[in-house]
PDB file of C-alpha atoms in Angstrom:
ATOM      1  CA  MET A   1      -0.016  -0.312  -0.013  1.00 38.00           C
ATOM      2  CA  SER A   2       1.522   3.291  -1.002  1.00 37.00           C
ATOM      3  CA  THR A   3       2.415   5.979   1.625  1.00 41.00           C
ATOM      4  CA  PRO A   4      -0.029   9.275   1.105  1.00 43.00           C
ATOM      5  CA  SER A   5       1.854  12.277  -0.287  1.00 46.00           C
ATOM      6  CA  ALA A   6       2.672  15.155   2.287  1.00 43.00           C
ATOM      7  CA  ASP A   7       0.407  17.104   0.632  1.00 49.00           C
ATOM      8  CA  LEU A   8      -2.521  14.876   1.494  1.00 55.00           C
ATOM      9  CA  ARG A   9      -1.744  14.604   5.481  1.00 68.00           C
ATOM     10  CA  MET A  10      -3.676  16.490   7.275  1.00 84.00           C
ATOM     11  CA  SER A  11      -2.868  19.909   8.230  1.00 88.00           C
ATOM     12  CA  LYS A  12      -3.111  19.938  12.049  1.00 95.00           C
ATOM     13  CA  TYR A  13      -1.196  23.049  13.460  1.00 97.00           C
ATOM     14  CA  ARG A  14       0.068  26.667  11.945  1.00 96.00           C
ATOM     15  CA  LEU A  15       3.238  28.333  12.575  1.00 98.00           C
ATOM     16  CA  VAL A  16       3.816  31.878  10.427  1.00 98.00           C
ATOM     17  CA  LEU A  17       7.636  32.548  10.486  1.00 98.00           C
ATOM     18  CA  LEU A  18       8.483  36.197   9.871  1.00 98.00           C
ATOM     19  CA  ARG A  19      11.454  38.495   9.587  1.00 97.00           C
ATOM     20  CA  HIS A  20      11.625  41.480  11.283  1.00 97.00           C
ATOM     21  CA  GLY A  21      11.019  44.668   9.083  1.00 96.00           C
ATOM     22  CA  GLU A  22      13.553  46.466   7.642  1.00 95.00           C
ATOM     23  CA  GLY A  23      16.200  48.094  10.324  1.00 92.00           C
ATOM     24  CA  ALA A  24      18.201  51.218   9.472  1.00 86.00           C
ATOM     25  CA  TRP A  25      21.177  49.148   8.649  1.00 89.00           C
ATOM     26  CA  ASN A  26      19.685  46.547   6.432  1.00 85.00           C
ATOM     27  CA  LYS A  27      19.180  49.706   4.174  1.00 81.00           C
ATOM     28  CA  GLU A  28      22.879  50.600   4.613  1.00 86.00           C
ATOM     29  CA  ASN A  29      23.700  47.114   3.394  1.00 86.00           C
ATOM     30  CA  ARG A  30      25.305  46.962   6.739  1.00 90.00           C
ATOM     31  CA  PHE A  31      26.184  43.698   8.832  1.00 90.00           C
ATOM     32  CA  CYS A  32      23.706  44.522  11.717  1.00 93.00           C
ATOM     33  CA  SER A  33      23.868  41.145  13.989  1.00 95.00           C
ATOM     34  CA  TRP A  34      23.752  41.585  17.340  1.00 98.00           C
ATOM     35  CA  VAL A  35      23.741  45.991  16.981  1.00 97.00           C
ATOM     36  CA  ASP A  36      19.866  47.235  18.603  1.00 97.00           C
ATOM     37  CA  GLN A  37      19.466  48.949  15.291  1.00 93.00           C
ATOM     38  CA  LYS A  38      15.134  49.630  14.947  1.00 95.00           C
ATOM     39  CA  LEU A  39      13.475  49.939  11.975  1.00 96.00           C
ATOM     40  CA  SER A  40      13.368  52.175   9.367  1.00 95.00           C
ATOM     41  CA  LYS A  41      10.793  54.092   8.095  1.00 96.00           C
ATOM     42  CA  GLU A  42      10.102  51.227   5.231  1.00 96.00           C
ATOM     43  CA  GLY A  43      10.434  48.709   7.760  1.00 96.00           C
ATOM     44  CA  VAL A  44       7.626  50.037  10.204  1.00 97.00           C
ATOM     45  CA  GLU A  45       5.359  50.274   7.132  1.00 97.00           C
ATOM     46  CA  GLU A  46       6.230  47.253   6.364  1.00 97.00           C
ATOM     47  CA  ALA A  47       5.479  45.607   9.869  1.00 98.00           C
ATOM     48  CA  ARG A  48       2.150  47.399   9.489  1.00 98.00           C
ATOM     49  CA  ASP A  49       1.333  46.104   5.881  1.00 97.00           C
ATOM     50  CA  CYS A  50       2.067  42.254   7.435  1.00 98.00           C
ATOM     51  CA  GLY A  51      -0.263  42.850  10.140  1.00 98.00           C
ATOM     52  CA  ARG A  52      -2.971  43.784   7.763  1.00 98.00           C
ATOM     53  CA  LEU A  53      -2.577  41.268   5.300  1.00 98.00           C
ATOM     54  CA  LEU A  54      -2.665  38.979   7.983  1.00 98.00           C
ATOM     55  CA  LYS A  55      -5.532  39.875   9.604  1.00 98.00           C
ATOM     56  CA  GLU A  56      -7.423  39.818   5.575  1.00 97.00           C
ATOM     57  CA  GLN A  57      -6.472  36.506   6.227  1.00 96.00           C
ATOM     58  CA  GLY A  58      -8.374  35.445   9.238  1.00 97.00           C
ATOM     59  CA  TYR A  59      -5.131  34.841  11.249  1.00 97.00           C
ATOM     60  CA  LYS A  60      -5.892  34.634  15.133  1.00 98.00           C
ATOM     61  CA  PHE A  61      -2.029  34.415  17.349  1.00 98.00           C
ATOM     62  CA  ASP A  62      -2.640  32.920  20.581  1.00 98.00           C
ATOM     63  CA  LEU A  63       1.519  33.758  21.209  1.00 98.00           C
ATOM     64  CA  VAL A  64       4.288  35.292  19.763  1.00 98.00           C
ATOM     65  CA  PHE A  65       8.663  34.837  20.245  1.00 98.00           C
ATOM     66  CA  THR A  66      10.559  37.688  18.935  1.00 98.00           C
ATOM     67  CA  SER A  67      14.326  38.219  19.597  1.00 98.00           C
ATOM     68  CA  LEU A  68      15.545  40.643  22.440  1.00 98.00           C
ATOM     69  CA  LEU A  69      16.664  42.711  19.758  1.00 98.00           C
ATOM     70  CA  SER A  70      14.344  46.340  18.891  1.00 98.00           C
ATOM     71  CA  ARG A  71      13.494  45.635  15.372  1.00 97.00           C
ATOM     72  CA  SER A  72      12.290  42.260  15.818  1.00 98.00           C
ATOM     73  CA  ILE A  73       9.869  43.314  18.967  1.00 98.00           C
ATOM     74  CA  HIS A  74       8.938  46.054  17.292  1.00 98.00           C
ATOM     75  CA  THR A  75       7.879  44.356  14.251  1.00 98.00           C
ATOM     76  CA  ALA A  76       5.996  42.414  16.420  1.00 98.00           C
ATOM     77  CA  TRP A  77       4.091  44.843  18.127  1.00 98.00           C
ATOM     78  CA  LEU A  78       3.560  46.945  14.987  1.00 98.00           C
ATOM     79  CA  VAL A  79       1.820  43.282  13.383  1.00 98.00           C
ATOM     80  CA  LEU A  80      -0.487  42.977  17.009  1.00 98.00           C
ATOM     81  CA  GLU A  81      -1.569  46.425  16.412  1.00 98.00           C
ATOM     82  CA  ALA A  82      -2.595  46.128  12.742  1.00 98.00           C
ATOM     83  CA  MET A  83      -4.390  42.856  14.016  1.00 98.00           C
ATOM     84  CA  GLY A  84      -6.333  44.372  16.583  1.00 98.00           C
ATOM     85  CA  GLN A  85      -4.460  41.881  18.695  1.00 98.00           C
ATOM     86  CA  GLU A  86      -2.290  43.811  21.180  1.00 98.00           C
ATOM     87  CA  TRP A  87      -3.100  41.955  24.357  1.00 98.00           C
ATOM     88  CA  VAL A  88      -1.620  38.507  22.605  1.00 98.00           C
ATOM     89  CA  PRO A  89       1.115  37.697  24.799  1.00 98.00           C
ATOM     90  CA  VAL A  90       4.749  38.318  23.606  1.00 98.00           C
ATOM     91  CA  ILE A  91       8.028  36.216  24.709  1.00 98.00           C
ATOM     92  CA  LYS A  92      11.359  36.968  24.009  1.00 98.00           C
ATOM     93  CA  SER A  93      14.672  35.336  24.220  1.00 98.00           C
ATOM     94  CA  TRP A  94      17.685  35.717  23.000  1.00 98.00           C
ATOM     95  CA  ARG A  95      18.253  32.793  21.482  1.00 98.00           C
ATOM     96  CA  LEU A  96      15.812  33.676  18.490  1.00 98.00           C
ATOM     97  CA  ASN A  97      18.941  36.895  18.145  1.00 98.00           C
ATOM     98  CA  GLU A  98      19.716  36.931  14.721  1.00 97.00           C
ATOM     99  CA  ARG A  99      23.285  34.857  13.387  1.00 97.00           C
ATOM    100  CA  HIS A 100      26.055  36.592  15.497  1.00 97.00           C
ATOM    101  CA  TYR A 101      28.158  38.179  12.590  1.00 95.00           C
ATOM    102  CA  GLY A 102      31.962  38.563  14.765  1.00 95.00           C
ATOM    103  CA  ALA A 103      34.275  40.779  13.327  1.00 92.00           C
ATOM    104  CA  LEU A 104      31.938  41.390  10.352  1.00 92.00           C
ATOM    105  CA  ILE A 105      29.493  43.306  12.753  1.00 94.00           C
ATOM    106  CA  GLY A 106      28.667  47.141  11.176  1.00 92.00           C
ATOM    107  CA  LEU A 107      30.393  46.375   7.938  1.00 90.00           C
ATOM    108  CA  ASN A 108      28.995  47.326   4.405  1.00 89.00           C
ATOM    109  CA  ARG A 109      28.450  44.269   2.167  1.00 82.00           C
ATOM    110  CA  ALA A 110      29.420  45.437  -0.946  1.00 83.00           C
ATOM    111  CA  GLU A 111      32.588  46.925   0.587  1.00 82.00           C
ATOM    112  CA  MET A 112      33.178  43.391   1.822  1.00 82.00           C
ATOM    113  CA  ALA A 113      32.784  41.859  -1.910  1.00 80.00           C
ATOM    114  CA  LEU A 114      34.878  44.503  -3.226  1.00 79.00           C
ATOM    115  CA  GLN A 115      37.673  43.612  -0.833  1.00 77.00           C
ATOM    116  CA  HIS A 116      37.160  39.847  -0.308  1.00 76.00           C
ATOM    117  CA  GLY A 117      35.735  38.969  -3.519  1.00 82.00           C
ATOM    118  CA  GLU A 118      31.808  38.262  -3.288  1.00 82.00           C
ATOM    119  CA  GLN A 119      32.002  34.187  -3.120  1.00 84.00           C
ATOM    120  CA  LYS A 120      33.781  34.511   0.277  1.00 81.00           C
ATOM    121  CA  VAL A 121      31.449  37.247   1.657  1.00 80.00           C
ATOM    122  CA  LYS A 122      28.774  34.516  -0.197  1.00 80.00           C
ATOM    123  CA  GLN A 123      30.068  32.206   2.320  1.00 82.00           C
ATOM    124  CA  TRP A 124      30.098  34.066   5.425  1.00 82.00           C
ATOM    125  CA  ARG A 125      26.689  35.315   4.624  1.00 80.00           C
ATOM    126  CA  ARG A 126      24.685  32.417   3.220  1.00 80.00           C
ATOM    127  CA  SER A 127      27.211  29.069   4.284  1.00 86.00           C
ATOM    128  CA  TYR A 128      25.201  26.719   6.768  1.00 94.00           C
ATOM    129  CA  ASP A 129      28.577  25.633   8.813  1.00 95.00           C
ATOM    130  CA  ILE A 130      31.435  28.760   7.902  1.00 93.00           C
ATOM    131  CA  THR A 131      31.862  30.970  10.977  1.00 94.00           C
ATOM    132  CA  PRO A 132      33.066  34.493  10.423  1.00 91.00           C
ATOM    133  CA  PRO A 133      35.777  35.904  12.358  1.00 91.00           C
ATOM    134  CA  LEU A 134      35.544  36.515  16.178  1.00 96.00           C
ATOM    135  CA  ILE A 135      34.765  40.014  17.504  1.00 97.00           C
ATOM    136  CA  ASP A 136      37.280  41.057  20.246  1.00 97.00           C
ATOM    137  CA  GLU A 137      37.039  43.795  22.832  1.00 97.00           C
ATOM    138  CA  SER A 138      38.646  46.185  20.420  1.00 97.00           C
ATOM    139  CA  HIS A 139      35.414  45.664  18.233  1.00 97.00           C
ATOM    140  CA  PRO A 140      33.843  49.780  17.979  1.00 96.00           C
ATOM    141  CA  TYR A 141      30.630  47.393  18.753  1.00 97.00           C
ATOM    142  CA  TYR A 142      31.945  44.967  21.332  1.00 98.00           C
ATOM    143  CA  GLY A 143      30.974  47.114  24.300  1.00 97.00           C
ATOM    144  CA  GLU A 144      27.433  48.370  23.315  1.00 97.00           C
ATOM    145  CA  ILE A 145      26.661  44.322  22.395  1.00 98.00           C
ATOM    146  CA  TYR A 146      28.113  42.774  25.509  1.00 97.00           C
ATOM    147  CA  ASN A 147      27.657  45.443  28.217  1.00 97.00           C
ATOM    148  CA  ASP A 148      24.345  46.170  27.635  1.00 97.00           C
ATOM    149  CA  ARG A 149      21.564  44.351  30.425  1.00 96.00           C
ATOM    150  CA  ARG A 150      19.373  42.736  28.342  1.00 97.00           C
ATOM    151  CA  TYR A 151      22.303  39.839  28.216  1.00 97.00           C
ATOM    152  CA  ALA A 152      22.821  40.272  31.706  1.00 95.00           C
ATOM    153  CA  MET A 153      19.474  38.394  31.815  1.00 93.00           C
ATOM    154  CA  CYS A 154      20.076  35.491  29.693  1.00 96.00           C
ATOM    155  CA  ASP A 155      19.839  31.590  30.839  1.00 96.00           C
ATOM    156  CA  VAL A 156      24.168  31.364  30.082  1.00 96.00           C
ATOM    157  CA  PRO A 157      27.002  33.687  31.341  1.00 96.00           C
ATOM    158  CA  ASN A 158      28.053  36.508  29.270  1.00 96.00           C
ATOM    159  CA  GLU A 159      31.224  35.213  28.716  1.00 96.00           C
ATOM    160  CA  ASN A 160      29.534  32.325  27.111  1.00 97.00           C
ATOM    161  CA  LEU A 161      27.237  34.264  24.801  1.00 98.00           C
ATOM    162  CA  PRO A 162      28.548  33.886  21.144  1.00 98.00           C
ATOM    163  CA  ARG A 163      31.281  35.858  19.904  1.00 98.00           C
ATOM    164  CA  ALA A 164      30.378  34.766  16.113  1.00 98.00           C
ATOM    165  CA  GLU A 165      28.279  31.954  14.601  1.00 97.00           C
ATOM    166  CA  SER A 166      28.250  29.905  11.418  1.00 97.00           C
ATOM    167  CA  LEU A 167      23.816  29.414  10.735  1.00 97.00           C
ATOM    168  CA  LYS A 168      24.727  26.067  12.191  1.00 98.00           C
ATOM    169  CA  GLU A 169      25.919  27.877  15.455  1.00 98.00           C
ATOM    170  CA  VAL A 170      22.723  29.579  15.205  1.00 98.00           C
ATOM    171  CA  LEU A 171      20.824  26.603  15.182  1.00 98.00           C
ATOM    172  CA  ASP A 172      22.347  24.771  17.790  1.00 98.00           C
ATOM    173  CA  ARG A 173      21.513  27.259  20.415  1.00 98.00           C
ATOM    174  CA  LEU A 174      17.877  27.715  18.915  1.00 98.00           C
ATOM    175  CA  LEU A 175      17.405  23.830  18.665  1.00 98.00           C
ATOM    176  CA  PRO A 176      16.973  23.948  22.904  1.00 98.00           C
ATOM    177  CA  TYR A 177      14.366  26.660  23.009  1.00 98.00           C
ATOM    178  CA  TRP A 178      12.869  25.274  19.861  1.00 98.00           C
ATOM    179  CA  ASN A 179      11.774  22.036  21.488  1.00 98.00           C
ATOM    180  CA  SER A 180      11.495  23.408  25.265  1.00 98.00           C
ATOM    181  CA  THR A 181       9.581  26.406  25.257  1.00 98.00           C
ATOM    182  CA  VAL A 182       8.291  26.520  21.213  1.00 98.00           C
ATOM    183  CA  VAL A 183       7.204  22.897  20.680  1.00 98.00           C
ATOM    184  CA  PRO A 184       5.069  22.437  23.563  1.00 98.00           C
ATOM    185  CA  GLU A 185       2.822  25.770  22.729  1.00 98.00           C
ATOM    186  CA  ILE A 186       1.642  24.618  18.850  1.00 98.00           C
ATOM    187  CA  LEU A 187       1.293  21.159  20.049  1.00 98.00           C
ATOM    188  CA  LYS A 188      -1.404  22.511  22.282  1.00 97.00           C
ATOM    189  CA  GLY A 189      -3.150  24.269  19.807  1.00 96.00           C
ATOM    190  CA  LYS A 190      -1.770  27.496  19.560  1.00 97.00           C
ATOM    191  CA  THR A 191      -1.330  29.193  16.433  1.00 97.00           C
ATOM    192  CA  VAL A 192       2.281  30.856  16.991  1.00 98.00           C
ATOM    193  CA  LEU A 193       4.291  33.691  15.178  1.00 98.00           C
ATOM    194  CA  ILE A 194       7.614  33.972  15.650  1.00 98.00           C
ATOM    195  CA  SER A 195       9.087  37.532  14.984  1.00 98.00           C
ATOM    196  CA  GLY A 196      12.280  36.942  14.372  1.00 98.00           C
ATOM    197  CA  HIS A 197      15.322  37.352  12.112  1.00 98.00           C
ATOM    198  CA  GLY A 198      16.769  36.030   8.441  1.00 95.00           C
ATOM    199  CA  ASN A 199      19.123  33.364   9.769  1.00 96.00           C
ATOM    200  CA  SER A 200      17.008  32.565  13.008  1.00 98.00           C
ATOM    201  CA  CYS A 201      13.985  32.017  10.606  1.00 98.00           C
ATOM    202  CA  ARG A 202      16.044  30.092   8.014  1.00 97.00           C
ATOM    203  CA  ALA A 203      17.466  28.207  10.467  1.00 98.00           C
ATOM    204  CA  ILE A 204      13.785  26.779  12.142  1.00 98.00           C
ATOM    205  CA  LEU A 205      13.086  26.030   8.526  1.00 98.00           C
ATOM    206  CA  LYS A 206      15.976  23.831   7.850  1.00 98.00           C
ATOM    207  CA  HIS A 207      15.145  22.041  10.924  1.00 98.00           C
ATOM    208  CA  VAL A 208      11.229  21.083  10.148  1.00 98.00           C
ATOM    209  CA  GLU A 209      11.638  21.573   6.607  1.00 98.00           C
ATOM    210  CA  GLY A 210      15.171  19.158   6.665  1.00 97.00           C
ATOM    211  CA  ILE A 211      16.372  20.921   4.483  1.00 97.00           C
ATOM    212  CA  SER A 212      19.798  19.931   3.163  1.00 97.00           C
ATOM    213  CA  ASP A 213      23.306  22.076   4.350  1.00 96.00           C
ATOM    214  CA  GLU A 214      23.639  22.927   0.762  1.00 94.00           C
ATOM    215  CA  ASP A 215      20.179  23.730  -0.267  1.00 95.00           C
ATOM    216  CA  ILE A 216      19.936  26.209   3.110  1.00 94.00           C
ATOM    217  CA  ALA A 217      22.285  28.808   0.964  1.00 91.00           C
ATOM    218  CA  ASN A 218      19.588  29.047  -0.854  1.00 92.00           C
ATOM    219  CA  VAL A 219      16.937  30.270   0.968  1.00 94.00           C
ATOM    220  CA  THR A 220      16.153  33.698   1.040  1.00 93.00           C
ATOM    221  CA  LEU A 221      13.639  35.455   3.210  1.00 95.00           C
ATOM    222  CA  PRO A 222      12.967  39.193   2.576  1.00 94.00           C
ATOM    223  CA  THR A 223      11.978  41.565   5.171  1.00 95.00           C
ATOM    224  CA  GLY A 224       8.500  41.976   6.593  1.00 96.00           C
ATOM    225  CA  VAL A 225       6.926  38.811   4.530  1.00 97.00           C
ATOM    226  CA  PRO A 226       5.071  36.437   6.839  1.00 98.00           C
ATOM    227  CA  VAL A 227       6.135  32.724   5.847  1.00 98.00           C
ATOM    228  CA  GLN A 228       3.047  30.177   6.784  1.00 98.00           C
ATOM    229  CA  LEU A 229       4.115  26.685   7.594  1.00 98.00           C
ATOM    230  CA  GLU A 230       0.919  24.584   7.863  1.00 97.00           C
ATOM    231  CA  LEU A 231       2.106  21.176   9.999  1.00 97.00           C
ATOM    232  CA  ASP A 232       1.041  17.836  10.868  1.00 97.00           C
ATOM    233  CA  GLU A 233       0.776  15.894  14.332  1.00 95.00           C
ATOM    234  CA  ASN A 234       4.929  15.503  14.183  1.00 95.00           C
ATOM    235  CA  LEU A 235       5.337  18.989  12.864  1.00 97.00           C
ATOM    236  CA  LYS A 236       6.332  18.073   9.916  1.00 96.00           C
ATOM    237  CA  PRO A 237       5.201  20.394   6.734  1.00 97.00           C
ATOM    238  CA  VAL A 238       2.165  19.061   5.099  1.00 96.00           C
ATOM    239  CA  LYS A 239       2.645  21.509   2.311  1.00 95.00           C
ATOM    240  CA  PRO A 240       5.450  24.167   1.165  1.00 96.00           C
ATOM    241  CA  ARG A 241       5.640  27.031   2.695  1.00 97.00           C
ATOM    242  CA  GLN A 242       4.334  29.890   1.649  1.00 96.00           C
ATOM    243  CA  LEU A 243       5.390  33.615   1.790  1.00 96.00           C
ATOM    244  CA  LEU A 244       1.689  35.272   1.774  1.00 96.00           C
ATOM    245  CA  GLY A 245       1.587  38.884   0.062  1.00 92.00           C
ATOM    246  CA  ASP A 246       1.703  39.754  -3.298  1.00 90.00           C
ATOM    247  CA  GLN A 247       4.084  37.063  -5.236  1.00 92.00           C
ATOM    248  CA  ALA A 248       5.731  40.096  -7.819  1.00 90.00           C
ATOM    249  CA  LYS A 249       6.885  42.325  -4.933  1.00 90.00           C
ATOM    250  CA  ILE A 250       7.595  39.256  -2.850  1.00 92.00           C
ATOM    251  CA  GLN A 251      10.562  38.272  -5.697  1.00 92.00           C
ATOM    252  CA  ALA A 252      11.973  41.728  -6.427  1.00 89.00           C
ATOM    253  CA  ALA A 253      12.558  41.711  -2.136  1.00 87.00           C
ATOM    254  CA  ILE A 254      14.045  38.605  -2.474  1.00 88.00           C
ATOM    255  CA  LYS A 255      16.521  39.733  -5.591  1.00 84.00           C
ATOM    256  CA  LYS A 256      16.706  42.093  -3.501  1.00 77.00           C
ATOM    257  CA  VAL A 257      18.240  40.758  -0.735  1.00 79.00           C
ATOM    258  CA  GLU A 258      20.772  38.272  -2.608  1.00 71.00           C
ATOM    259  CA  ASP A 259      21.877  41.239  -4.826  1.00 69.00           C
ATOM    260  CA  GLN A 260      23.411  42.920  -0.658  1.00 62.00           C
ATOM    261  CA  GLY A 261      26.190  40.948  -1.070  1.00 51.00           C
ATOM    262  CA  LYS A 262      27.562  41.932  -4.281  1.00 58.00           C
ATOM    263  CA  ALA A 263      30.497  43.894  -5.149  1.00 54.00           C
ATOM    264  CA  LYS A 264      29.688  47.923  -5.755  1.00 58.00           C
ATOM    265  CA  GLN A 265      32.035  50.665  -6.594  1.00 47.00           C
ATOM    266  CA  ALA A 266      31.605  53.678  -4.742  1.00 42.00           C
ATOM    267  CA  THR A 267      30.095  56.636  -6.712  1.00 37.00           C
TER     268      THR A 267
END
């Protein structure tokens, strides 16, 4: 007897992943990572538009998870406000933070591509297991990150927080939180929104969808675009992920993200 295809299995749970709205350094094409940049004006509108879209599609969230970074938190607030669901609980954890880009933090991606080559920058940005150079105390943003009071409240001591991460290391620090905190809520039947970052959302997708180490390099998530996952009782996808919204605009936004690591001569 043949096994039913994934599309014929029952969808029991829905999960929405969201990369925060555009941040100030996204606009400047700089590695932002753990620096606590706010949303740009466009990022605020992206978050509000996302909330309006989710409201139109009938979403009613029971719980929202964010990182400790303001752009993730503000995106969640704006989405919930646009949906008229400001009362929904929001839970924050450093384990949903963006990937730590180490010594690359603050640098312009296109300028780095000119200096080191597009392939090297693509490896740093998109590879699964290549860690960028570590941040150290001489880095201009080291003190701003590690002296921040929010990181004194984590479940690991400050000295054990990452100084740079590959995507693999993002998944390694995220997975215990996913299993202990997020999964039990989904299994209770709650509709969950994760307002995260490009790489924390990519790490979750890799885990849930079983994406290979090679293929994850080709998964691109634009800012402010919700990703709908329909899951079975084992939290396995029953159909391909769906990026919600105007598909032509989404494809243009994906290309814009992919072009960020290409070399551009200064004018």
